[in-house]
PDB file of C-alpha atoms in Angstrom:
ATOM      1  CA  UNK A   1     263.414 -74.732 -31.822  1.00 40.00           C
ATOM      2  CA  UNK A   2     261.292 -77.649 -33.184  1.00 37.00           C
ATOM      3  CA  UNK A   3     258.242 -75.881 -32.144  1.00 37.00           C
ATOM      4  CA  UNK A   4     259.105 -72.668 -33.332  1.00 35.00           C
ATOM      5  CA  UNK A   5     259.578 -73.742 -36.810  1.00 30.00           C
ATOM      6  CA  UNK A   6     256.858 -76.291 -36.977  1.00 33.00           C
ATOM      7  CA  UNK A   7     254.261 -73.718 -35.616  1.00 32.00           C
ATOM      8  CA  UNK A   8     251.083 -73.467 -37.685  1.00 30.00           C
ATOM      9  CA  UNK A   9     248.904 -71.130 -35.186  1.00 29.00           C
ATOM     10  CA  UNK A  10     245.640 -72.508 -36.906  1.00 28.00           C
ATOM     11  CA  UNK A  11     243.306 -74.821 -35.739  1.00 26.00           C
ATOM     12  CA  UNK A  12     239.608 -74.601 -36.489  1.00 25.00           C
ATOM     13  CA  UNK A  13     238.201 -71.500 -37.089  1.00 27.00           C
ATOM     14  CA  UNK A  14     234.900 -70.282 -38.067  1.00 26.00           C
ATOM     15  CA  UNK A  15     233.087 -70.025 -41.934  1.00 26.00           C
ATOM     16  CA  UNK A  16     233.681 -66.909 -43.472  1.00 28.00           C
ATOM     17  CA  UNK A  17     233.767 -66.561 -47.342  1.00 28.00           C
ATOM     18  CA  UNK A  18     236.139 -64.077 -48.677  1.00 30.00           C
ATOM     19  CA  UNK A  19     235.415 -61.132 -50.769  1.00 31.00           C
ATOM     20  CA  UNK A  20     237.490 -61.177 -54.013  1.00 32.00           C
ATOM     21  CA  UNK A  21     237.543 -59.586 -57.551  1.00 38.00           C
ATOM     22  CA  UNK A  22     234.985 -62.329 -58.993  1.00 45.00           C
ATOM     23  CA  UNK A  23     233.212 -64.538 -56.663  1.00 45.00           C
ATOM     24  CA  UNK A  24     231.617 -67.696 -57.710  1.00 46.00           C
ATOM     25  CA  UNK A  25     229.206 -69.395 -55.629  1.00 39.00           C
ATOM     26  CA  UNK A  26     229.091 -73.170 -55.255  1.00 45.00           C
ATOM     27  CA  UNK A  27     226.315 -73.247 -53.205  1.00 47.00           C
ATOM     28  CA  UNK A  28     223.576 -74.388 -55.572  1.00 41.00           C
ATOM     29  CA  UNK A  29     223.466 -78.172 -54.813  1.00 46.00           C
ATOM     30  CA  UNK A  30     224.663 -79.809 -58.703  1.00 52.00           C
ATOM     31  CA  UNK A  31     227.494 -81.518 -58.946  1.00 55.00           C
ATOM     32  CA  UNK A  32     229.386 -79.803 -61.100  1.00 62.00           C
ATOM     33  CA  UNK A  33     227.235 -76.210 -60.364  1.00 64.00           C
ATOM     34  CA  UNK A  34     229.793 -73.632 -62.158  1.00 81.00           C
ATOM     35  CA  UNK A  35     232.538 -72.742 -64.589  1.00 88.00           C
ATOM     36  CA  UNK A  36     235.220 -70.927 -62.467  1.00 92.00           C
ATOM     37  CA  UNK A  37     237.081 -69.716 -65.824  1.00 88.00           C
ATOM     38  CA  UNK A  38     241.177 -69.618 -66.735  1.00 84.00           C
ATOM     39  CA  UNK A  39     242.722 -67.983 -64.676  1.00 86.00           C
ATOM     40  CA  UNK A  40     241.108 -68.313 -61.055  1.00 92.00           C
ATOM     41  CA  UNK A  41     242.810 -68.867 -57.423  1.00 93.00           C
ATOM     42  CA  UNK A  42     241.523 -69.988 -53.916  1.00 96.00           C
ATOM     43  CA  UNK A  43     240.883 -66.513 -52.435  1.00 96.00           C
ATOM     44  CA  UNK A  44     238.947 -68.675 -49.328  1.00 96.00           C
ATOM     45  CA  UNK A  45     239.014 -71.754 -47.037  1.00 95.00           C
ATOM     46  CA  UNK A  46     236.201 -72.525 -45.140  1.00 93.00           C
ATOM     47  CA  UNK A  47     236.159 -75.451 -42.594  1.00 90.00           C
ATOM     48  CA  UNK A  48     232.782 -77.222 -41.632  1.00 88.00           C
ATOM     49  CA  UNK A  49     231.366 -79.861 -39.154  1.00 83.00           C
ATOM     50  CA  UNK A  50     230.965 -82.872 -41.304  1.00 84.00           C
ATOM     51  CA  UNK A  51     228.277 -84.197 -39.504  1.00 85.00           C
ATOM     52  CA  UNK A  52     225.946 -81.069 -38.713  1.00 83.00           C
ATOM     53  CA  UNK A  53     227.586 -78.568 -42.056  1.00 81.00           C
ATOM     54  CA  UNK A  54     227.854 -75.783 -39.325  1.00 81.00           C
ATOM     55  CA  UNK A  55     230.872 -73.827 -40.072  1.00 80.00           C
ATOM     56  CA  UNK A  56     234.073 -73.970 -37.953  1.00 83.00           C
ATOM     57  CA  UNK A  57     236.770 -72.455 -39.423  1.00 84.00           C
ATOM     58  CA  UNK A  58     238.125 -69.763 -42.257  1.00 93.00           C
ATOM     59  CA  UNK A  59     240.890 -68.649 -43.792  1.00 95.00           C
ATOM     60  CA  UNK A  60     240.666 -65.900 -46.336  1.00 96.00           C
ATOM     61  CA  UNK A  61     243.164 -64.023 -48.313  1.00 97.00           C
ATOM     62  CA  UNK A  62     241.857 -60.530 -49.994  1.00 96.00           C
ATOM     63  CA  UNK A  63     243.563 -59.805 -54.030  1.00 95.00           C
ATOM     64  CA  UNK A  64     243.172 -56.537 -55.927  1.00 93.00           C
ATOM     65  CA  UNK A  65     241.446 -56.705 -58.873  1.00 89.00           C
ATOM     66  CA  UNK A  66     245.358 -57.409 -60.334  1.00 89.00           C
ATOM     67  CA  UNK A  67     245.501 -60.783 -58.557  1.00 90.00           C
ATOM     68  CA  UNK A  68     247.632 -59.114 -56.339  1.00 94.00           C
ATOM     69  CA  UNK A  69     247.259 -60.514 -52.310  1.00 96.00           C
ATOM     70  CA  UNK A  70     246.649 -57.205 -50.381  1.00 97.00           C
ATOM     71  CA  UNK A  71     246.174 -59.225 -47.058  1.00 97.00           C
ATOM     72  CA  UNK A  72     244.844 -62.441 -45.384  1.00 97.00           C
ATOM     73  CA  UNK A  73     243.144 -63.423 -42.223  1.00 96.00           C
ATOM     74  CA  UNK A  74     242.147 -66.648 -40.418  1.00 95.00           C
ATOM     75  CA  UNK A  75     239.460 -65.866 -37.931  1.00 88.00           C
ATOM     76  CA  UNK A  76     238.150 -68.462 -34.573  1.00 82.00           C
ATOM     77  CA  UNK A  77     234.208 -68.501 -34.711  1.00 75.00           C
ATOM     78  CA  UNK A  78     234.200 -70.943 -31.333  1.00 73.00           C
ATOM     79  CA  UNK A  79     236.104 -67.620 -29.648  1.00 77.00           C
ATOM     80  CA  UNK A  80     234.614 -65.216 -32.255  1.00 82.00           C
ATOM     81  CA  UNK A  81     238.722 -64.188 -32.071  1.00 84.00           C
ATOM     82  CA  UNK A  82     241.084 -63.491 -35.392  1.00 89.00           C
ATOM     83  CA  UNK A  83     243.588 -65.764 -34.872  1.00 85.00           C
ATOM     84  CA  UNK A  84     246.072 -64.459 -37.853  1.00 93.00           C
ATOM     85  CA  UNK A  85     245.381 -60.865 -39.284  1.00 94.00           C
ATOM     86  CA  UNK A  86     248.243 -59.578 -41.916  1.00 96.00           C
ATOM     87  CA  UNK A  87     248.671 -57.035 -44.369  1.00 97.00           C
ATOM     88  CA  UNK A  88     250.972 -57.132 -47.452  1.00 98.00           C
ATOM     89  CA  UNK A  89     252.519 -54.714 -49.063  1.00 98.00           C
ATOM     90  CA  UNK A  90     255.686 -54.730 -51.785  1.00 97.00           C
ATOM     91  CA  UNK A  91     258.791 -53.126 -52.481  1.00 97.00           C
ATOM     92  CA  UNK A  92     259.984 -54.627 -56.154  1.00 96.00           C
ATOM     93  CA  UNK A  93     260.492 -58.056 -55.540  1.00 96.00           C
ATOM     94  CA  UNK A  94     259.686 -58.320 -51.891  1.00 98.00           C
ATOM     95  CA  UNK A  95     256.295 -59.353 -50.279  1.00 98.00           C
ATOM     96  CA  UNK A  96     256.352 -57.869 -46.744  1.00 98.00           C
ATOM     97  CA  UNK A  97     253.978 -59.342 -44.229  1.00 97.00           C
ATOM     98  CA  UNK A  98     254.260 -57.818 -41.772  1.00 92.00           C
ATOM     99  CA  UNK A  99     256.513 -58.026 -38.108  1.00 88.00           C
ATOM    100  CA  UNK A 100     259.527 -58.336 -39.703  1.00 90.00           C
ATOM    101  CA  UNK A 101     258.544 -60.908 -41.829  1.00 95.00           C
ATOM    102  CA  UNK A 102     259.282 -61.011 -45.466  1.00 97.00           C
ATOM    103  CA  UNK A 103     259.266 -63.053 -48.795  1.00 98.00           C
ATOM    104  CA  UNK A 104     261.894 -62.451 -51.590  1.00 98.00           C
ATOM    105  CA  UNK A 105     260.197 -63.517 -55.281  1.00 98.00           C
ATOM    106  CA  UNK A 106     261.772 -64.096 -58.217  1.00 97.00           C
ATOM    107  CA  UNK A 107     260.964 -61.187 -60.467  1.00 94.00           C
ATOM    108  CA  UNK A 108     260.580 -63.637 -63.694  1.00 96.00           C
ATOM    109  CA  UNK A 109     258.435 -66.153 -62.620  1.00 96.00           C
ATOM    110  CA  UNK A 110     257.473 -64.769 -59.351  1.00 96.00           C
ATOM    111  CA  UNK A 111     257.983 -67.885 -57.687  1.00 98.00           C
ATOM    112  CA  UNK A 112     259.219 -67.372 -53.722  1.00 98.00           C
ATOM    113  CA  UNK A 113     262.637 -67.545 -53.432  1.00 98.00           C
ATOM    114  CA  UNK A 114     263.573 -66.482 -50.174  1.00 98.00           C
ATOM    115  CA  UNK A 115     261.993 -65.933 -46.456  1.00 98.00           C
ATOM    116  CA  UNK A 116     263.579 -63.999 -43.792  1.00 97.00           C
ATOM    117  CA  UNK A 117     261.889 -63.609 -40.084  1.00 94.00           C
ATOM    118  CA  UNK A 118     262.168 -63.936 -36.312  1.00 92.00           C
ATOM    119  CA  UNK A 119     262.830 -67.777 -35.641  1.00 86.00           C
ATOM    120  CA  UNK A 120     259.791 -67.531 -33.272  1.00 84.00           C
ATOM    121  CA  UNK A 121     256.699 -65.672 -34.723  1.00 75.00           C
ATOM    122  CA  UNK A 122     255.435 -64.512 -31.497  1.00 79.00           C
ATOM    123  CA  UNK A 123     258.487 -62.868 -30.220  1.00 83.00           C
ATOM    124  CA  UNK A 124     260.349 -60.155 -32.971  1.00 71.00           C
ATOM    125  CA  UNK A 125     263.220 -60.337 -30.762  1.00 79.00           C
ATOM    126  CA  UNK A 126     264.664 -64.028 -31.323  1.00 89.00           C
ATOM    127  CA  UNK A 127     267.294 -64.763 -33.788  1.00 92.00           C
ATOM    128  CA  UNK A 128     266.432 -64.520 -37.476  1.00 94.00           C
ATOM    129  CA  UNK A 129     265.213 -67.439 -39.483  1.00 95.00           C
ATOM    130  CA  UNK A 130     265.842 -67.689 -43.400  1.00 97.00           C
ATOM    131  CA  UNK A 131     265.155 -69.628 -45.320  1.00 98.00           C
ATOM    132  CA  UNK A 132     265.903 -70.678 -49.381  1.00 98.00           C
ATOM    133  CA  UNK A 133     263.596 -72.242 -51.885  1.00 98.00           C
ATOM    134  CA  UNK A 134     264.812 -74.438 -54.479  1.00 98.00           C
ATOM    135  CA  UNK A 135     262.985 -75.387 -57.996  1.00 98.00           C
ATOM    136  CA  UNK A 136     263.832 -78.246 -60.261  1.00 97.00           C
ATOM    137  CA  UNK A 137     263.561 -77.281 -63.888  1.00 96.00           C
ATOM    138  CA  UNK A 138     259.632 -78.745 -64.315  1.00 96.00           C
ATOM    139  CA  UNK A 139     259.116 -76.008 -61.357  1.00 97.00           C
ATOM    140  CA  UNK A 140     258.582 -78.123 -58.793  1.00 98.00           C
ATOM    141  CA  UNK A 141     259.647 -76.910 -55.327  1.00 98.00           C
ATOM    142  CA  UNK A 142     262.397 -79.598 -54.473  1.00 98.00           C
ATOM    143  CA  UNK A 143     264.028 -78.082 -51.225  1.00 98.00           C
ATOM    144  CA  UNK A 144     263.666 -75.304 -48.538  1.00 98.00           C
ATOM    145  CA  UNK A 145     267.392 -75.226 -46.567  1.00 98.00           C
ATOM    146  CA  UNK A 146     267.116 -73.127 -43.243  1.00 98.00           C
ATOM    147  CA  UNK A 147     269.717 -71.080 -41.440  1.00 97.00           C
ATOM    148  CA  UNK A 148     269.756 -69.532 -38.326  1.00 95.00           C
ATOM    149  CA  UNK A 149     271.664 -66.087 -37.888  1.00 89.00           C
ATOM    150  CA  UNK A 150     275.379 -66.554 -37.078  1.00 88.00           C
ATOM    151  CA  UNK A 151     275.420 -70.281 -38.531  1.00 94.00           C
ATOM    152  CA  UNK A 152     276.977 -70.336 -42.113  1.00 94.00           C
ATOM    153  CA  UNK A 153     275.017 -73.558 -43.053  1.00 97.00           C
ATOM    154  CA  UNK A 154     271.532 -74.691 -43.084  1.00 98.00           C
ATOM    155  CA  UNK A 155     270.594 -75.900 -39.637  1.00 97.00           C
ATOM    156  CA  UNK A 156     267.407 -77.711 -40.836  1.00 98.00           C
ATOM    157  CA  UNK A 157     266.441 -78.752 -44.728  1.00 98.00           C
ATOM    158  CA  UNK A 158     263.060 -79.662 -46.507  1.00 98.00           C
ATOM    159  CA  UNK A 159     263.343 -81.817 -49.350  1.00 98.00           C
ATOM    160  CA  UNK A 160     260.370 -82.816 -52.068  1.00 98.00           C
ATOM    161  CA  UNK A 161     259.840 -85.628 -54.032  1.00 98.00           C
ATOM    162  CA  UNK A 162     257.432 -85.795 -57.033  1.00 98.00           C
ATOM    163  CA  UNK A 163     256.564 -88.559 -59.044  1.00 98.00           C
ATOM    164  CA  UNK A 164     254.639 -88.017 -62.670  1.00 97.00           C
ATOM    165  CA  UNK A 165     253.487 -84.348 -61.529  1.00 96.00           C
ATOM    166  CA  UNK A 166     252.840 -84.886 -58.319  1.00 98.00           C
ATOM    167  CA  UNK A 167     254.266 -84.184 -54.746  1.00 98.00           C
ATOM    168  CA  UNK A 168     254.866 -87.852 -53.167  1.00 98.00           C
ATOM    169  CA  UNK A 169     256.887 -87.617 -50.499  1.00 98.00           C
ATOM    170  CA  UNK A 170     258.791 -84.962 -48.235  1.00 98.00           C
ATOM    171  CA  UNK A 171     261.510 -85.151 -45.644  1.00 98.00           C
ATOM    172  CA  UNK A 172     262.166 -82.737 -42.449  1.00 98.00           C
ATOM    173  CA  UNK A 173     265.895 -83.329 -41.127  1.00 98.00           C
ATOM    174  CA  UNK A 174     268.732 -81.442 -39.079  1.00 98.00           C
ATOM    175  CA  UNK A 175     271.675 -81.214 -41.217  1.00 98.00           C
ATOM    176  CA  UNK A 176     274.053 -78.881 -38.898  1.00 97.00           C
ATOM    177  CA  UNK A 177     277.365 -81.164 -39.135  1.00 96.00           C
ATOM    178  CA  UNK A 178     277.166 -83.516 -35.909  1.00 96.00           C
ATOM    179  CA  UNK A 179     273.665 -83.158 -35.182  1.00 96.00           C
ATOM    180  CA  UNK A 180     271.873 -84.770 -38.487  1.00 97.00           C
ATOM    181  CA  UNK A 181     268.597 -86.371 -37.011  1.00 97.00           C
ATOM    182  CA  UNK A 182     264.934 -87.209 -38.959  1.00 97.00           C
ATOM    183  CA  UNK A 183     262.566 -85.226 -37.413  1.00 97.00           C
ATOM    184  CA  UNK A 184     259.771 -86.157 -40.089  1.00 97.00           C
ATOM    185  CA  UNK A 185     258.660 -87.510 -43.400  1.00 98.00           C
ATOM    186  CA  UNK A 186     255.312 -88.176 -45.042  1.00 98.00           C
ATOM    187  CA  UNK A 187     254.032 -90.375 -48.102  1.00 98.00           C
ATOM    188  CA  UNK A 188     251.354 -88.908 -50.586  1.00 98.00           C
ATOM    189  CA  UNK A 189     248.952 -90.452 -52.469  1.00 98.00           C
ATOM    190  CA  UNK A 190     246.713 -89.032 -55.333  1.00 98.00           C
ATOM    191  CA  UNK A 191     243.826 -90.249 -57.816  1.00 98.00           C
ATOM    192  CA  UNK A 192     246.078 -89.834 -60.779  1.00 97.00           C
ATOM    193  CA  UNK A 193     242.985 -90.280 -62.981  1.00 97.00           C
ATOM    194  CA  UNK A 194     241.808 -86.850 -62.084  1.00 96.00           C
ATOM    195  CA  UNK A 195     243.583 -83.803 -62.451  1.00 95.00           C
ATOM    196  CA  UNK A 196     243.057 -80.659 -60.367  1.00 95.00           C
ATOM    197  CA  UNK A 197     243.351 -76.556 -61.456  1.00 94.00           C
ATOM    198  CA  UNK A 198     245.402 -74.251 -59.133  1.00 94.00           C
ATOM    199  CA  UNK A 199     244.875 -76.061 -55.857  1.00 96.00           C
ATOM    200  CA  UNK A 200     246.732 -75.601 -53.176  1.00 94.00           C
ATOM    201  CA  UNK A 201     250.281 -76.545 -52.412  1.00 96.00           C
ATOM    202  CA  UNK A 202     249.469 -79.193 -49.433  1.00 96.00           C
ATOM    203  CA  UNK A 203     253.088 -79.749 -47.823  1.00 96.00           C
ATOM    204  CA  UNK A 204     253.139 -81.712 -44.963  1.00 95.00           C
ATOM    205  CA  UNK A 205     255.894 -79.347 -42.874  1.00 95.00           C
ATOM    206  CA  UNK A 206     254.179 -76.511 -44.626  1.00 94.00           C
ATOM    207  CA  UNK A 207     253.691 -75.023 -40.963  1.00 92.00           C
ATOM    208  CA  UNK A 208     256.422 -72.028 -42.173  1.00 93.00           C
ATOM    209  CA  UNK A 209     254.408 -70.766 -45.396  1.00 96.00           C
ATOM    210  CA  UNK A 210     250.299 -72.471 -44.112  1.00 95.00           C
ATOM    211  CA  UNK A 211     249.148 -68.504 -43.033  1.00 95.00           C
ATOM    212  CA  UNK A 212     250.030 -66.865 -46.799  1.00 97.00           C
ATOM    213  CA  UNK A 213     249.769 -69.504 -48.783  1.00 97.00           C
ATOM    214  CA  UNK A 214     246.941 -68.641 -50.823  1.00 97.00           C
ATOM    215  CA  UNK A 215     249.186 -65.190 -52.107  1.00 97.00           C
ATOM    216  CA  UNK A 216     252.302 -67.555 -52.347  1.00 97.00           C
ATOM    217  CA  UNK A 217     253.952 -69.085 -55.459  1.00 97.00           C
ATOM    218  CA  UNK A 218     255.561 -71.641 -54.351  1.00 98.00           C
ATOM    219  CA  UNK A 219     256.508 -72.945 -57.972  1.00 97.00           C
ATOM    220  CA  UNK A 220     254.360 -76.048 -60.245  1.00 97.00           C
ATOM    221  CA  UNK A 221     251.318 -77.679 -57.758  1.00 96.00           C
ATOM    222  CA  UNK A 222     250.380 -81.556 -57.749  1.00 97.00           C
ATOM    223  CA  UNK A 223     248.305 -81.980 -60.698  1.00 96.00           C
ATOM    224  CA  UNK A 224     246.039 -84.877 -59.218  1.00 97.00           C
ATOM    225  CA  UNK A 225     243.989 -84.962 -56.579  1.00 97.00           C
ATOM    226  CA  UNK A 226     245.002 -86.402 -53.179  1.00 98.00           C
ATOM    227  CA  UNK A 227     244.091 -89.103 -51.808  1.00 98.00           C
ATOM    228  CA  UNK A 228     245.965 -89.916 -48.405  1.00 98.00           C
ATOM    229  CA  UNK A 229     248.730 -88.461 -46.759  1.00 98.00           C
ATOM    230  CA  UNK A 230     250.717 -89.976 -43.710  1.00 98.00           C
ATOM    231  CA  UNK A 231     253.009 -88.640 -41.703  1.00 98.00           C
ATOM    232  CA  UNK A 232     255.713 -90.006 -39.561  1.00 98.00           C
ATOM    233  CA  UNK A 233     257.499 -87.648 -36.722  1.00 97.00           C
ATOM    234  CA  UNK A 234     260.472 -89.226 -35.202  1.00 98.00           C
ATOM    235  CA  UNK A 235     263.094 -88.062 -31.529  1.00 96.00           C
ATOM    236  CA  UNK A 236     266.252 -88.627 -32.185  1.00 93.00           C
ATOM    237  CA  UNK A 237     265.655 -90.834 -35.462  1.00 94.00           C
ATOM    238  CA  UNK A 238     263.333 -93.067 -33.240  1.00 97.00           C
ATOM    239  CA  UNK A 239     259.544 -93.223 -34.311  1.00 97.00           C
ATOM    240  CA  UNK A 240     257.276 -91.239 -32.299  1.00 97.00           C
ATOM    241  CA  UNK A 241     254.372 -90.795 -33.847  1.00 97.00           C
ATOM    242  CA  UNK A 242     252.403 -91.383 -37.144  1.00 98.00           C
ATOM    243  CA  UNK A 243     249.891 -89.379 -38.664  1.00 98.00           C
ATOM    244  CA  UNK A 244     247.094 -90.448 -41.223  1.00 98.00           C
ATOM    245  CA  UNK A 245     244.907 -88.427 -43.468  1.00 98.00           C
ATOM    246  CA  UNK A 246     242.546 -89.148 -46.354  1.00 98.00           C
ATOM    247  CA  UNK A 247     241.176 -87.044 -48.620  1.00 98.00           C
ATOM    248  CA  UNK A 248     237.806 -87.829 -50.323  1.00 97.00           C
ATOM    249  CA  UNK A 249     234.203 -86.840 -51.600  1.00 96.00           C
ATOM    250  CA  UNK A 250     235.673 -83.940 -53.678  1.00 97.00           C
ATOM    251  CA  UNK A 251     233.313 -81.810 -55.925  1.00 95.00           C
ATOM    252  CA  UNK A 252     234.447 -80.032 -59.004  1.00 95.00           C
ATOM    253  CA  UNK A 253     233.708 -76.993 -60.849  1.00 94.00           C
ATOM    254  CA  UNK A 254     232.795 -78.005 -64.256  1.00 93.00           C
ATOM    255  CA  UNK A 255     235.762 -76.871 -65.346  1.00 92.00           C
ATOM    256  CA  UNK A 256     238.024 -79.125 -62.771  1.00 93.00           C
ATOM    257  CA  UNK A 257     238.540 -76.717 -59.415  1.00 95.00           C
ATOM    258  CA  UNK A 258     238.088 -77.758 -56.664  1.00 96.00           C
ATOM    259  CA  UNK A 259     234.895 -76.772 -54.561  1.00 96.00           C
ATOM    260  CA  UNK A 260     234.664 -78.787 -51.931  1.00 96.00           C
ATOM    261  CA  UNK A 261     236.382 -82.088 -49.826  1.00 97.00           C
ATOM    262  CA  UNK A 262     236.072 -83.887 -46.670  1.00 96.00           C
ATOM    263  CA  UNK A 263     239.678 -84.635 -45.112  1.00 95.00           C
ATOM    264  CA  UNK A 264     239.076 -87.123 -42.172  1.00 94.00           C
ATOM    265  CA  UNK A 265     241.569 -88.881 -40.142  1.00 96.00           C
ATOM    266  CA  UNK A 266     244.561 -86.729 -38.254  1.00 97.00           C
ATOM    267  CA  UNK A 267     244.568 -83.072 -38.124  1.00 94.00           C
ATOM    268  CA  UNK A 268     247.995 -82.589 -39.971  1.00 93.00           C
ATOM    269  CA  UNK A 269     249.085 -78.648 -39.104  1.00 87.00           C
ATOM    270  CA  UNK A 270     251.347 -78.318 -42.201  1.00 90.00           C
ATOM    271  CA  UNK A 271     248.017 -78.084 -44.258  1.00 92.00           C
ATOM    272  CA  UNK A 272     246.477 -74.623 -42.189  1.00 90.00           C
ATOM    273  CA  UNK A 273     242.494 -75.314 -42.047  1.00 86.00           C
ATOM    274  CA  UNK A 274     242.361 -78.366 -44.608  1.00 90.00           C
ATOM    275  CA  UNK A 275     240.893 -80.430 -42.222  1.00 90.00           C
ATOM    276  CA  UNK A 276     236.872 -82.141 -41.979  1.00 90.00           C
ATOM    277  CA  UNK A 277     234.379 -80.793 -44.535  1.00 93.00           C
ATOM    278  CA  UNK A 278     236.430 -77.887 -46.343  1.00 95.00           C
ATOM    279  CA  UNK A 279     235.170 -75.775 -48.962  1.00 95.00           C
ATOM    280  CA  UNK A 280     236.944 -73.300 -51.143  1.00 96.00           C
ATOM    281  CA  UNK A 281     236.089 -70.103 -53.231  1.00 95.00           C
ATOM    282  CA  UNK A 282     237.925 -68.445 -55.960  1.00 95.00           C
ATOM    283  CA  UNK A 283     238.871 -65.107 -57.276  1.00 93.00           C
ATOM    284  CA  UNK A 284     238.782 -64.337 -60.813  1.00 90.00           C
ATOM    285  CA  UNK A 285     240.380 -62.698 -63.348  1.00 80.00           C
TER     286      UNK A 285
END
């Protein structure tokens, strides 16, 4: 069950930059080489060798000229295969992604609410996983609680801590009544002397939401960059293994998105491609 709701299904894939409403290219070797403007998203991930620049992996989500996520796709250059291909479309406040899958929003602030799908991904037929997202009042995500069909509490819970704007720890646990276990929690650390615009939320058991979350809202990001993240899994509240990351050499726009990053260390799957040299592009407004 671990494995089902843990899965990421992303690796490294290949460099592909996405097409969007207003691309901006960061390819002109300055710096700072462009203003983005003020209302801009990550539309594309691209994962490269650090040592050679050759480009490994992508992740790009497609937006109407609305903002509005039609689609997204995460493609394997090594296998020249697409690894993730969905379509969205919407029916008043839902998101539907396709094979069952859905996201409930909240029609004020359009912050995700709700996800309902097969438990396992890869096989429509196993018991329905939902899960409920939870905002503290600065609209920080705070906690996801999962059930499983034909249990009346959560099963497994997500919980989010946040110090001075930013995301600083996170917990993974069973919580079914005689069967609580820690099966993982991970420390972050950020340059709180520089703040960030719109980047991605980086959750550590982000496994669930890592293939949309470019069209997700998932409430208030970290608003300074990180630095290192480390996380611990644990069998049957026993250590098992420890994961480091750190995050550094990150280029700006000139006004403060980010445009590029080198993550070294573990390959944490919670985080989709955000792994070795990584490079992002934005759609604009």
């Amino acid at each position: 069950m671990m494995n089902n709701i843990r899965y990421a299904a992303i690796l490294l894939f290949s460099f592909v930059l996405a097409s969007c409403t207003k691309e901006k290219s960061f390819e002109t070797g300055e710096a700072n080489p462009v203003y983005l403007g003020n209302d801009c998203r990550i539309s594309a991930i691209a994962s490269l060798d650090t040592a050679t620049g050759f480009g490994i992996a992508s992740h790009t989500t497609f937006f109407n000229p609305a903002q509005v996520a039609t689609g997204t796709f995460i493609f394997d250059s090594t296998s020249n295969t697409a690894l993730f291909n969905a379509g969205f479309t919407y029916r008043g406040d839902t998101m539907l992604v396709g094979d069952g899958r859905y996201f409930v929003r909240n029609a004020t602030t359009g912050r995700v609410t709700k996800f309902i799908g097969p438990q396992d991904p890869e096989d429509p037929q196993s018991d329905t996983l939902e899960v409920l997202f939870s905002y503290n009042p600065e609209g920080n995500l705070i906690k996801k609680d999962y059930f499983i069909k034909g249990v009346s509490v959560p099963v497994f819970r997500s919980t989010y801590t946040y110090t001075a704007g930013n995301l600083t720890q996170s917990k993974f646990e069973i919580v079914l009544p005689g069967f609580e276990s820690k099966l993982s929690e991970a420390d972050l650390e950020y340059n709180t002397a520089q703040t960030v615009r719109n980047f991605l939320y980086v959750l550590p058991d982000g496994s669930l939401t890592a293939p949309y979350i470019m069209a997700l809202n998932l409430g208030t990001p970290s608003k300074n960059v990180l630095t290192k993240m480390t996380t611990r899994y644990y069998d049957n509240n026993v250590l098992d293994e420890t994961l480091t990351t750190t995050y550094r050499n990150y280029k700006f726009s000139r006004d403060g998105y980010v445009l590029e990053l080198i993550a070294d260390g573990d390959y944490q799957e919670g985080t989709g491609i955000l792994f070795g040299k990584t490079k992002f592009s934005y759609s604009c407004k």
